mmCIF file of N, CA and C in Angstrom:
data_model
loop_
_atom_site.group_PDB
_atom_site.id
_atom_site.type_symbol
_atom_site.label_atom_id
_atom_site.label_comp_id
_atom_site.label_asym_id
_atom_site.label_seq_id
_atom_site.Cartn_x
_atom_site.Cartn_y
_atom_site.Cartn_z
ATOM 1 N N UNK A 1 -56.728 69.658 -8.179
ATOM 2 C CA UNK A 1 -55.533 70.334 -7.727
ATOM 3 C C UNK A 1 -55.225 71.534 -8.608
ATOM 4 N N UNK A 2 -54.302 72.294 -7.741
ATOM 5 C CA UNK A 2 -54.000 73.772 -9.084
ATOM 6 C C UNK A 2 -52.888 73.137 -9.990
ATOM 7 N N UNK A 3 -52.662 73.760 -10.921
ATOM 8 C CA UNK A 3 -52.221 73.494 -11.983
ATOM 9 C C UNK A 3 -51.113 74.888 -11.613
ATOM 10 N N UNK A 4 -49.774 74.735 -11.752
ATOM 11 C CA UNK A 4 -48.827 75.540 -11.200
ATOM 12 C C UNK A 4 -47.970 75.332 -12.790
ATOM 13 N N UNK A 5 -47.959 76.742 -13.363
ATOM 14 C CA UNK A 5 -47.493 77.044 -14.113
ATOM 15 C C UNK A 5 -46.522 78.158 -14.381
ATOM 16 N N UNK A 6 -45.729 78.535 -15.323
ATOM 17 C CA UNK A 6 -45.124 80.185 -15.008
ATOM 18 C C UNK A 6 -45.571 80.818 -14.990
ATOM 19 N N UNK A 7 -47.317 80.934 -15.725
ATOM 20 C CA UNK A 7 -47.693 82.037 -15.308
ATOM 21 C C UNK A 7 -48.581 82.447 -14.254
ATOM 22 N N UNK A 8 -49.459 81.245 -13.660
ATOM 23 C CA UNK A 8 -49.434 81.270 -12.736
ATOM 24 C C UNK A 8 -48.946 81.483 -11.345
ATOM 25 N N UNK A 9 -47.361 81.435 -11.183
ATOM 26 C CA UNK A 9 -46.836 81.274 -10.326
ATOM 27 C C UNK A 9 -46.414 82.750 -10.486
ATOM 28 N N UNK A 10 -46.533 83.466 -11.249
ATOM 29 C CA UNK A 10 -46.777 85.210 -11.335
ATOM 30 C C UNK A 10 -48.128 85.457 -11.251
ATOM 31 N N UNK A 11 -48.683 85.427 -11.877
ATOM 32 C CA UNK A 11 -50.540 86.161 -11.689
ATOM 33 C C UNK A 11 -50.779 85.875 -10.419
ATOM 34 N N UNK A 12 -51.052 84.661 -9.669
ATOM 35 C CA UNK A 12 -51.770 84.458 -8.363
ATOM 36 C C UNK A 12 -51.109 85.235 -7.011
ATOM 37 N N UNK A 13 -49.932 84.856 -7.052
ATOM 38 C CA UNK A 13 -49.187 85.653 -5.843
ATOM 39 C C UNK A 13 -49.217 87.173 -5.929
ATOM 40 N N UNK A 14 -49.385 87.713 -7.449
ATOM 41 C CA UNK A 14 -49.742 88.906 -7.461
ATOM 42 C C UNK A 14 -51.102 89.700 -7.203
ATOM 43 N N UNK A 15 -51.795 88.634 -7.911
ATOM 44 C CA UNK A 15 -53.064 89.242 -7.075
ATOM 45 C C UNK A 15 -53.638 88.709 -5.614
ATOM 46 N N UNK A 16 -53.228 88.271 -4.542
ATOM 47 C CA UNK A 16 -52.792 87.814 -3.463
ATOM 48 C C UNK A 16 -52.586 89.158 -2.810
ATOM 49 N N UNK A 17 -50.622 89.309 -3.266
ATOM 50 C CA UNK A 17 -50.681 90.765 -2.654
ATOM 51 C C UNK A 17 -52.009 92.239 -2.913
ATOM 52 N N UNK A 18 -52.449 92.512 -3.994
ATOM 53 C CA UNK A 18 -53.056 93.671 -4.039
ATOM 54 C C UNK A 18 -54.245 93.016 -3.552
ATOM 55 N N UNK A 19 -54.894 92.021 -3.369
ATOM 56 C CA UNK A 19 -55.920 91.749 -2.630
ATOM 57 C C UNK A 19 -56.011 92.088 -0.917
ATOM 58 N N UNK A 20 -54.748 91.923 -0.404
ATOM 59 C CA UNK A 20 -53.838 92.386 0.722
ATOM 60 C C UNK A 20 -54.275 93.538 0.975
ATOM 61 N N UNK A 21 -53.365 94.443 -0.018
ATOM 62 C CA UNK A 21 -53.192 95.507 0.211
ATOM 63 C C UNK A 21 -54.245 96.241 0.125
ATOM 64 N N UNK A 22 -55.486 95.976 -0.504
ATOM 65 C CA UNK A 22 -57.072 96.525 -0.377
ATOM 66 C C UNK A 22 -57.169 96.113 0.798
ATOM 67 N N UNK A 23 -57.415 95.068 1.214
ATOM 68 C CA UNK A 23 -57.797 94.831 2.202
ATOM 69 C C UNK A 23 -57.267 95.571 3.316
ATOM 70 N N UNK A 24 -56.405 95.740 3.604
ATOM 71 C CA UNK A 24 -55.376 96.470 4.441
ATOM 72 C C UNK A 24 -55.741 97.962 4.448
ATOM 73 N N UNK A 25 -55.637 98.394 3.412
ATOM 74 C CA UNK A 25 -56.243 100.121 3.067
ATOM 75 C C UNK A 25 -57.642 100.344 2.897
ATOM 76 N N UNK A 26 -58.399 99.644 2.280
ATOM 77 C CA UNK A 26 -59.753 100.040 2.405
ATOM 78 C C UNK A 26 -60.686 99.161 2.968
ATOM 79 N N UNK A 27 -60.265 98.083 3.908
ATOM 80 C CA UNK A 27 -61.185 97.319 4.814
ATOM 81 C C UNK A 27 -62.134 96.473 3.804
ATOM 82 N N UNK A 28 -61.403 96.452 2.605
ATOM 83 C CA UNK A 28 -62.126 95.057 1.760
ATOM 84 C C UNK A 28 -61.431 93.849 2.084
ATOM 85 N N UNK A 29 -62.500 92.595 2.304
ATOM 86 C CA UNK A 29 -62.512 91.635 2.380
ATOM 87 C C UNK A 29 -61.147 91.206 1.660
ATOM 88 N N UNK A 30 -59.996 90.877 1.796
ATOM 89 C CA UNK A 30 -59.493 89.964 1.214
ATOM 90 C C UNK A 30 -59.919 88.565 0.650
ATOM 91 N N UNK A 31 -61.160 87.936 0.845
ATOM 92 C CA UNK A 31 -61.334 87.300 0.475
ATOM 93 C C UNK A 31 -62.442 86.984 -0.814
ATOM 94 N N UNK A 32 -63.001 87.998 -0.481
ATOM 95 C CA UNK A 32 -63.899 88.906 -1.411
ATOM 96 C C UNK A 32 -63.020 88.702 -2.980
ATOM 97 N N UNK A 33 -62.375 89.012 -3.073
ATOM 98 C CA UNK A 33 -61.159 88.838 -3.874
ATOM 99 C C UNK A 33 -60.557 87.370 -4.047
ATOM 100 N N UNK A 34 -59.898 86.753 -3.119
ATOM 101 C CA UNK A 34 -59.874 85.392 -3.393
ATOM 102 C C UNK A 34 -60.388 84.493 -3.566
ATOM 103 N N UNK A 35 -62.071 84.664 -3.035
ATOM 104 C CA UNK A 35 -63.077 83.545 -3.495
ATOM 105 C C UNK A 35 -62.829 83.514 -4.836
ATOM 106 N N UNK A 36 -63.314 84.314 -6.105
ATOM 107 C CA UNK A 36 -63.321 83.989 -7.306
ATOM 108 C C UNK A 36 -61.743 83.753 -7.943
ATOM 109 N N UNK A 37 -60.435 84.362 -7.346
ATOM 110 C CA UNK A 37 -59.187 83.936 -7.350
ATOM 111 C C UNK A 37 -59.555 82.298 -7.827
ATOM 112 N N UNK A 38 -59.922 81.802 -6.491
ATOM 113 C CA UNK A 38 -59.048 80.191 -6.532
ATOM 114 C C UNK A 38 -60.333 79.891 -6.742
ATOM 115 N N UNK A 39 -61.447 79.815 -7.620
ATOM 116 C CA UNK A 39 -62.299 79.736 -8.331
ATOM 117 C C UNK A 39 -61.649 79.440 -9.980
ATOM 118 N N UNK A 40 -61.033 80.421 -10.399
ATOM 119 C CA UNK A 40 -60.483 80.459 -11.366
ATOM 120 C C UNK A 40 -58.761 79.403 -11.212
ATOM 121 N N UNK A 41 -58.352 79.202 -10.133
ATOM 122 C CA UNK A 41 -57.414 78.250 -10.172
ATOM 123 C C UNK A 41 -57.611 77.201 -10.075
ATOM 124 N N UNK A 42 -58.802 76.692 -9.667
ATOM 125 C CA UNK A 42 -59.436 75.238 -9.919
ATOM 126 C C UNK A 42 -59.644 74.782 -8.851
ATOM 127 N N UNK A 43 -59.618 75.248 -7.762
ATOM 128 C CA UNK A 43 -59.836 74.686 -6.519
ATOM 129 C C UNK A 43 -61.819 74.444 -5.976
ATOM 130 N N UNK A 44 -61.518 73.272 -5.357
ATOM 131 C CA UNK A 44 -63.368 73.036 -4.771
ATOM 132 C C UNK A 44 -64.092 74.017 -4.639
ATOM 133 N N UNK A 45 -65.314 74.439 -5.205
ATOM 134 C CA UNK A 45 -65.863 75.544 -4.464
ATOM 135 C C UNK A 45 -66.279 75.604 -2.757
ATOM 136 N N UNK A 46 -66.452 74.080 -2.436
ATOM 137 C CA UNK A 46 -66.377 74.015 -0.877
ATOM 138 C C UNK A 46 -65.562 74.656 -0.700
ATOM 139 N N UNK A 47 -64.435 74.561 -0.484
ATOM 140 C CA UNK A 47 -62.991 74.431 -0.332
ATOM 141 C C UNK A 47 -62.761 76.205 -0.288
ATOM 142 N N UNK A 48 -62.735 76.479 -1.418
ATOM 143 C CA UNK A 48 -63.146 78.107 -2.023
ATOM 144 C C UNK A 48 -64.005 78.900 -1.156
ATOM 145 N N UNK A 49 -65.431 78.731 -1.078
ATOM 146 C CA UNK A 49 -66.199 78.920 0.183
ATOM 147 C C UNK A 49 -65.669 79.389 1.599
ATOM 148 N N UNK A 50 -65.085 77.945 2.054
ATOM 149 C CA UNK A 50 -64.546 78.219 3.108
ATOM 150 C C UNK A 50 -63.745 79.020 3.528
ATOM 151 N N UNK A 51 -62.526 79.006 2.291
ATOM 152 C CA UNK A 51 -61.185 79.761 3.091
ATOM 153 C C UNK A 51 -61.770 81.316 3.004
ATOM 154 N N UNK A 52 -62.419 81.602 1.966
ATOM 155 C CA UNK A 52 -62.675 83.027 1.617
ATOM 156 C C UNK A 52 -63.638 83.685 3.120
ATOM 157 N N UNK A 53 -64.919 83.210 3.473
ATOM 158 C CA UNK A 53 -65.317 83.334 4.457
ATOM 159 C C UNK A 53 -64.542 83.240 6.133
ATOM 160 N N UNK A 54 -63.317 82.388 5.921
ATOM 161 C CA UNK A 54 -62.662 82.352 7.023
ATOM 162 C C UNK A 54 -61.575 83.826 6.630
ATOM 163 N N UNK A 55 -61.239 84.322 5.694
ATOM 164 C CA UNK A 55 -60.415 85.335 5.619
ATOM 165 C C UNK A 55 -60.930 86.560 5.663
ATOM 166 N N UNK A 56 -62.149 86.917 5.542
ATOM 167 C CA UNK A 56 -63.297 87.566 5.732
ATOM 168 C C UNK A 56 -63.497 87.561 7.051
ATOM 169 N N UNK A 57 -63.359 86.588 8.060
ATOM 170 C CA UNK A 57 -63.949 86.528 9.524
ATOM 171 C C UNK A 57 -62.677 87.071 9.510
ATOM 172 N N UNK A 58 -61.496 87.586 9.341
ATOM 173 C CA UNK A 58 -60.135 87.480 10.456
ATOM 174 C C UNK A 58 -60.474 89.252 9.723
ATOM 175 N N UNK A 59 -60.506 89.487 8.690
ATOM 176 C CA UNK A 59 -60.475 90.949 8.127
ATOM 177 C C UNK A 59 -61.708 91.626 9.146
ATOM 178 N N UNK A 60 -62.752 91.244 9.340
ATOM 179 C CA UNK A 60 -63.985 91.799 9.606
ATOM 180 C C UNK A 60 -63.612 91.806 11.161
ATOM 181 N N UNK A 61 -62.771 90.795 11.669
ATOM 182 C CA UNK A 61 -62.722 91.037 13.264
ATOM 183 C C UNK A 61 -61.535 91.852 13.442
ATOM 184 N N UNK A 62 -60.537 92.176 13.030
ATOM 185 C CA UNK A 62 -59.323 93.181 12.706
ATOM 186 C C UNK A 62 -59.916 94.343 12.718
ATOM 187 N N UNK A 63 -60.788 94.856 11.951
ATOM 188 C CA UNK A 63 -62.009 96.440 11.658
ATOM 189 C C UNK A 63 -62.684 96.518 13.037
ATOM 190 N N UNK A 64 -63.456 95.304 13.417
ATOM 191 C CA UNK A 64 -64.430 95.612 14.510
ATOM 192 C C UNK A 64 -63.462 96.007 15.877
ATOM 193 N N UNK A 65 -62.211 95.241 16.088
ATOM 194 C CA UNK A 65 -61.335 95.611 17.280
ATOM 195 C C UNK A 65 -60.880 97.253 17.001
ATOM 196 N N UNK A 66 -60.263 97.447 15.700
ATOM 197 C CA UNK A 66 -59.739 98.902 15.551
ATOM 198 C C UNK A 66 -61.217 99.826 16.458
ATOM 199 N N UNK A 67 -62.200 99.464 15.597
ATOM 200 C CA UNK A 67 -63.279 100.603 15.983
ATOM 201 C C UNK A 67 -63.394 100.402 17.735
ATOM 202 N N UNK A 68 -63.438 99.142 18.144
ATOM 203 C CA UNK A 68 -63.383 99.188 19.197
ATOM 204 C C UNK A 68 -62.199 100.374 20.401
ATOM 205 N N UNK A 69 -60.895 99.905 19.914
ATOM 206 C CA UNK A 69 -60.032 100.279 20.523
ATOM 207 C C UNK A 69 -60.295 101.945 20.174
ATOM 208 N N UNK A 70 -60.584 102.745 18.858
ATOM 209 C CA UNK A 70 -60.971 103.923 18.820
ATOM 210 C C UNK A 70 -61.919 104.937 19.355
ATOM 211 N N UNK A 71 -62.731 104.093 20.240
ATOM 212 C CA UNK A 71 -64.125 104.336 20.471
ATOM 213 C C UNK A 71 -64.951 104.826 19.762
ATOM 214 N N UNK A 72 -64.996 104.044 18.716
ATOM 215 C CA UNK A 72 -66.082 104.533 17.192
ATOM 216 C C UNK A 72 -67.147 103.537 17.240
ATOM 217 N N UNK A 73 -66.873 102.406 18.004
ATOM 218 C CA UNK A 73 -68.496 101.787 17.635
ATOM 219 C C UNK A 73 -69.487 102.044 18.652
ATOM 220 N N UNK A 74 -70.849 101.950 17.584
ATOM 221 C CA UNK A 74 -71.773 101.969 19.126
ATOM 222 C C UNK A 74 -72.429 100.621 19.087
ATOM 223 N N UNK A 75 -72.783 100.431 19.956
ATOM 224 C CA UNK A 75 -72.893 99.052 20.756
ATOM 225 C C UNK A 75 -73.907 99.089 20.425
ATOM 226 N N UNK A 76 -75.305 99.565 20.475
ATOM 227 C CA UNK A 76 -76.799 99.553 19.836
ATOM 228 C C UNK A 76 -76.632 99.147 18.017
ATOM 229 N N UNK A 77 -75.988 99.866 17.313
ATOM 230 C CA UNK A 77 -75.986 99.756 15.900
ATOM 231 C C UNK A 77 -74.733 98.398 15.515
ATOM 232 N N UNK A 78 -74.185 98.038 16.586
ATOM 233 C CA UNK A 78 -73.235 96.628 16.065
ATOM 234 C C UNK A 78 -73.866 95.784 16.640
ATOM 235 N N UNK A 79 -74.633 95.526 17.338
ATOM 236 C CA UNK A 79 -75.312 94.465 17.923
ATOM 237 C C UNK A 79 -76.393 94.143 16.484
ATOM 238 N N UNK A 80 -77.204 95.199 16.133
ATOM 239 C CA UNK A 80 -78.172 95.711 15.256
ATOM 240 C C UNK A 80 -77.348 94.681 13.743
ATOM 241 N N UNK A 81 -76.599 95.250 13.586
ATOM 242 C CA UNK A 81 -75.736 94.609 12.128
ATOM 243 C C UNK A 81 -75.194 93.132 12.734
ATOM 244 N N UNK A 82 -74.688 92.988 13.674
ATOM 245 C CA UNK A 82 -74.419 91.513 13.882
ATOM 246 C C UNK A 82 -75.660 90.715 13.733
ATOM 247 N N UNK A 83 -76.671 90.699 14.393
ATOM 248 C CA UNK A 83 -77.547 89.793 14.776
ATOM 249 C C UNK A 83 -78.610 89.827 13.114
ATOM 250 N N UNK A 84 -78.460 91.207 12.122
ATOM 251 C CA UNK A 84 -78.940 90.943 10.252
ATOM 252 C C UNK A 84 -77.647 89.823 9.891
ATOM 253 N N UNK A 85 -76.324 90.175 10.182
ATOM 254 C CA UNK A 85 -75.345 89.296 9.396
ATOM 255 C C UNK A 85 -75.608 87.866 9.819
ATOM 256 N N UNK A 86 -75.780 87.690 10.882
ATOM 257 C CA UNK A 86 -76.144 86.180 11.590
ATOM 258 C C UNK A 86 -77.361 85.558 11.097
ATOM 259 N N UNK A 87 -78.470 86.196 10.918
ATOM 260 C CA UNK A 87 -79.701 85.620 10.331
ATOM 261 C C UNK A 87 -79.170 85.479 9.112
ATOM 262 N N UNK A 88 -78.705 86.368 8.358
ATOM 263 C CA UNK A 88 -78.424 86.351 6.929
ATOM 264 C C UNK A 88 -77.807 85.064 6.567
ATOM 265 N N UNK A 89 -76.550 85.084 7.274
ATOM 266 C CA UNK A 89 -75.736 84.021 7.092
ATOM 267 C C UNK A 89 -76.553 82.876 7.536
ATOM 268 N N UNK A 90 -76.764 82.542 8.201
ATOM 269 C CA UNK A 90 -77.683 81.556 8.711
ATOM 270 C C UNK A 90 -78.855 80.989 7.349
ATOM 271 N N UNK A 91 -79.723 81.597 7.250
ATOM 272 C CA UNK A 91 -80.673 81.591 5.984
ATOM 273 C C UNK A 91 -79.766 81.308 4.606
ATOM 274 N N UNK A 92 -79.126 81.886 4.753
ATOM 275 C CA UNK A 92 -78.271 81.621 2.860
ATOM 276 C C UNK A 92 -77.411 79.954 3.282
ATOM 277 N N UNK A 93 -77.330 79.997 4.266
ATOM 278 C CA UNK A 93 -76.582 78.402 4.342
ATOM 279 C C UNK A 93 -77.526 77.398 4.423
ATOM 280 N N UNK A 94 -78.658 77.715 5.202
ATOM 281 C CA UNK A 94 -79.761 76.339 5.084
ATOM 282 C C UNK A 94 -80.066 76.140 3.723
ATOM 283 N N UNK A 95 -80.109 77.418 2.617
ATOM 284 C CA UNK A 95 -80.503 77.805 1.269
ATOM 285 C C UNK A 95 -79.557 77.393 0.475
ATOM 286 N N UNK A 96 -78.592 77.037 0.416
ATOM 287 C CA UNK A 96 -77.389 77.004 -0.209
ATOM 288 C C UNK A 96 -77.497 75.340 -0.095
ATOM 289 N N UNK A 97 -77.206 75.179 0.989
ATOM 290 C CA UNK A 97 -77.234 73.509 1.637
ATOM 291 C C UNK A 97 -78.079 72.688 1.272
ATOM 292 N N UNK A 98 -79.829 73.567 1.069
ATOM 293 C CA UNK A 98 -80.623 72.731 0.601
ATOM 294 C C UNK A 98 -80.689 72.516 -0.462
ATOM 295 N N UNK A 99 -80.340 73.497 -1.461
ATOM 296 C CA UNK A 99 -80.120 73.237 -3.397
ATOM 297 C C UNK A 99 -78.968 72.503 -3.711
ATOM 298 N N UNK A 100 -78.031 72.351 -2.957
ATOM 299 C CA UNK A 100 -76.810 71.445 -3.058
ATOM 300 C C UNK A 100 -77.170 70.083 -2.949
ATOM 301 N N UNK A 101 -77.796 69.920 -1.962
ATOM 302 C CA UNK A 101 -78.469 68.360 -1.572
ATOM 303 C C UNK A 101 -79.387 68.020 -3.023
ATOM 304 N N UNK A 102 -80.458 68.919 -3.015
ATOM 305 C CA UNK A 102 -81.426 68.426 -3.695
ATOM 306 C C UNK A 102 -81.023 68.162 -5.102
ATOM 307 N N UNK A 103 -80.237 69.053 -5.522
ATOM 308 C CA UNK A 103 -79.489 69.213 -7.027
ATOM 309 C C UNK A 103 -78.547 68.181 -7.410
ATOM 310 N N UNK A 104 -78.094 68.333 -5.943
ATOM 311 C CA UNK A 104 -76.313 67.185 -6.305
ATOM 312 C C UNK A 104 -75.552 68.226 -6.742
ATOM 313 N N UNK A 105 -74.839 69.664 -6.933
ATOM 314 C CA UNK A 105 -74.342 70.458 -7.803
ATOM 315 C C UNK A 105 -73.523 71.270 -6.660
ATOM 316 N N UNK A 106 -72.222 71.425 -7.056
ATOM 317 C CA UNK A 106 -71.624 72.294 -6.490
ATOM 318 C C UNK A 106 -71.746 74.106 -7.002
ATOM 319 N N UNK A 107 -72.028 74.205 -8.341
ATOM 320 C CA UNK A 107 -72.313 75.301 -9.244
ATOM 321 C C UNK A 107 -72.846 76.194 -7.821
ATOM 322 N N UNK A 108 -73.655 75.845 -7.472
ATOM 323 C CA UNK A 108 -74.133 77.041 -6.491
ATOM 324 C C UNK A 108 -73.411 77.723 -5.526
ATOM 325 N N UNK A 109 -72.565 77.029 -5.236
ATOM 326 C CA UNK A 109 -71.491 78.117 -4.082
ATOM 327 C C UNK A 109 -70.896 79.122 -5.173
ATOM 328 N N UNK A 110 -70.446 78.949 -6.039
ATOM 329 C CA UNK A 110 -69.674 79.720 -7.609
ATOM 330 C C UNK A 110 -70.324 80.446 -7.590
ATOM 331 N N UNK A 111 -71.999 80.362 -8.002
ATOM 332 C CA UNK A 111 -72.747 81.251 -8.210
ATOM 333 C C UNK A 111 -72.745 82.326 -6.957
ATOM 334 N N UNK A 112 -73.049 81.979 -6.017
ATOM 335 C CA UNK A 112 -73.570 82.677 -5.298
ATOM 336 C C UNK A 112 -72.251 83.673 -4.317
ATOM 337 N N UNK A 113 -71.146 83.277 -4.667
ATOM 338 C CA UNK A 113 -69.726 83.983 -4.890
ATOM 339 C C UNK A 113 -69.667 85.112 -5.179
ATOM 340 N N UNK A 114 -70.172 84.451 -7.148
ATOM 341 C CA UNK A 114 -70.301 85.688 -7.716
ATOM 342 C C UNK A 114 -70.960 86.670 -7.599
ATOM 343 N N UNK A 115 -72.164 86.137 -6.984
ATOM 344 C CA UNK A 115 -73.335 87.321 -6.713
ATOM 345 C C UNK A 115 -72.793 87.748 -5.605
ATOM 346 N N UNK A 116 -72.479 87.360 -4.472
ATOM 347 C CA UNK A 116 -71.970 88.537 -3.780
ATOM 348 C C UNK A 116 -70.840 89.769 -4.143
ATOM 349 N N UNK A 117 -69.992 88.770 -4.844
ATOM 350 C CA UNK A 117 -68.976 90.103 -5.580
ATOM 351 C C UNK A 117 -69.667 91.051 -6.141
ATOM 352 N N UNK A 118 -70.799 90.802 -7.249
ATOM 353 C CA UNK A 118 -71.336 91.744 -7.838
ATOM 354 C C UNK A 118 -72.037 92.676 -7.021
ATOM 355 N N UNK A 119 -72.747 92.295 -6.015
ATOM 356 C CA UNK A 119 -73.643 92.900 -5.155
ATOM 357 C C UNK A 119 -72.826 93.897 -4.623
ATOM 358 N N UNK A 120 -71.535 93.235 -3.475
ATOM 359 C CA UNK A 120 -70.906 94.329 -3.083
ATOM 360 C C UNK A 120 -70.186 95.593 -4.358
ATOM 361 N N UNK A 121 -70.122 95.156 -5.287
ATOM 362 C CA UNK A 121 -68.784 96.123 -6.125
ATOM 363 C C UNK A 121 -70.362 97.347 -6.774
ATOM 364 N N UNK A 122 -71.700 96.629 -6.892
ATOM 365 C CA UNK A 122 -72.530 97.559 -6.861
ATOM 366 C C UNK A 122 -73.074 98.824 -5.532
ATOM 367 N N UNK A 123 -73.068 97.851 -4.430
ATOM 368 C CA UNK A 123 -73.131 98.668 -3.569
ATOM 369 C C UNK A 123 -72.374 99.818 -3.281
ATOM 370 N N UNK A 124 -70.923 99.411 -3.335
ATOM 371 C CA UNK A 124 -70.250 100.332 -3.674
ATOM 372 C C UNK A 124 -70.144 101.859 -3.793
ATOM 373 N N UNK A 125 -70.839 101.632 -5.176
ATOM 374 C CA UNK A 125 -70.901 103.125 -6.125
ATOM 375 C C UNK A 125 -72.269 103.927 -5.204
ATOM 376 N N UNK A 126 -72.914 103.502 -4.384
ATOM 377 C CA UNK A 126 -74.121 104.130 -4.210
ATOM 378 C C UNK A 126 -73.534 105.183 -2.341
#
């Protein structure tokens, strides 16, 4: 369980909002941000996993409707990126699932958290 403290009960809700508010202004993942959040508040990395990827699906389908409603996407190049994100995702979960089993270890969702944070905040700059 989290551990709810004073200062906690300032730090988290604060970075909550500016996780928001990126998200909101520059189409970053809010959750991107909260995975390692409630990582650091003690919560399951299942648990962690999940919500972050489910806040990620609601951010990522919010972007894809705007472009829609703008007529900015093209239908050849989002089909193209859906069907890499779907294999992707697909492959990193049989991969994930199978070192979890075999290991017994939750460490790997953490890890592999982190590596996406890092990955994206590198991609980034390029």
């Amino acid at each position: 369980d989290i551990q709810w403290d004073g200062r906690a009960t300032i730090v988290y809700p604060a970075v909550c909002c500016l996780a928001g508010f990126f998200a909101g202004m520059f189409g970053v993942g809010g959750g991107i941000v909260k995975g390692p959040l409630m990582l650091a508040m003690g919560v399951h990395p299942k648990v962690s996993s999940a919500s972050s990827a489910c806040m990620i699906l609601f951010t990522s389908f919010t972007a894809t409707t705007s472009f829609i409603v703008f007529g900015l996407l093209i239908p050849d190049y989002a089909m193209i990126c859906f069907t890499i994100g779907f294999l992707a995702t697909l492959v990193g979960q049989i991969g994930l699932f199978y070192l979890m089993k075999k290991f017994q270890r939750n460490s790997y969702i953490a890890f592999s958290i982190g590596f996406v944070v890092l990955l994206s905040a590198f991609l980034m700059t390029i």
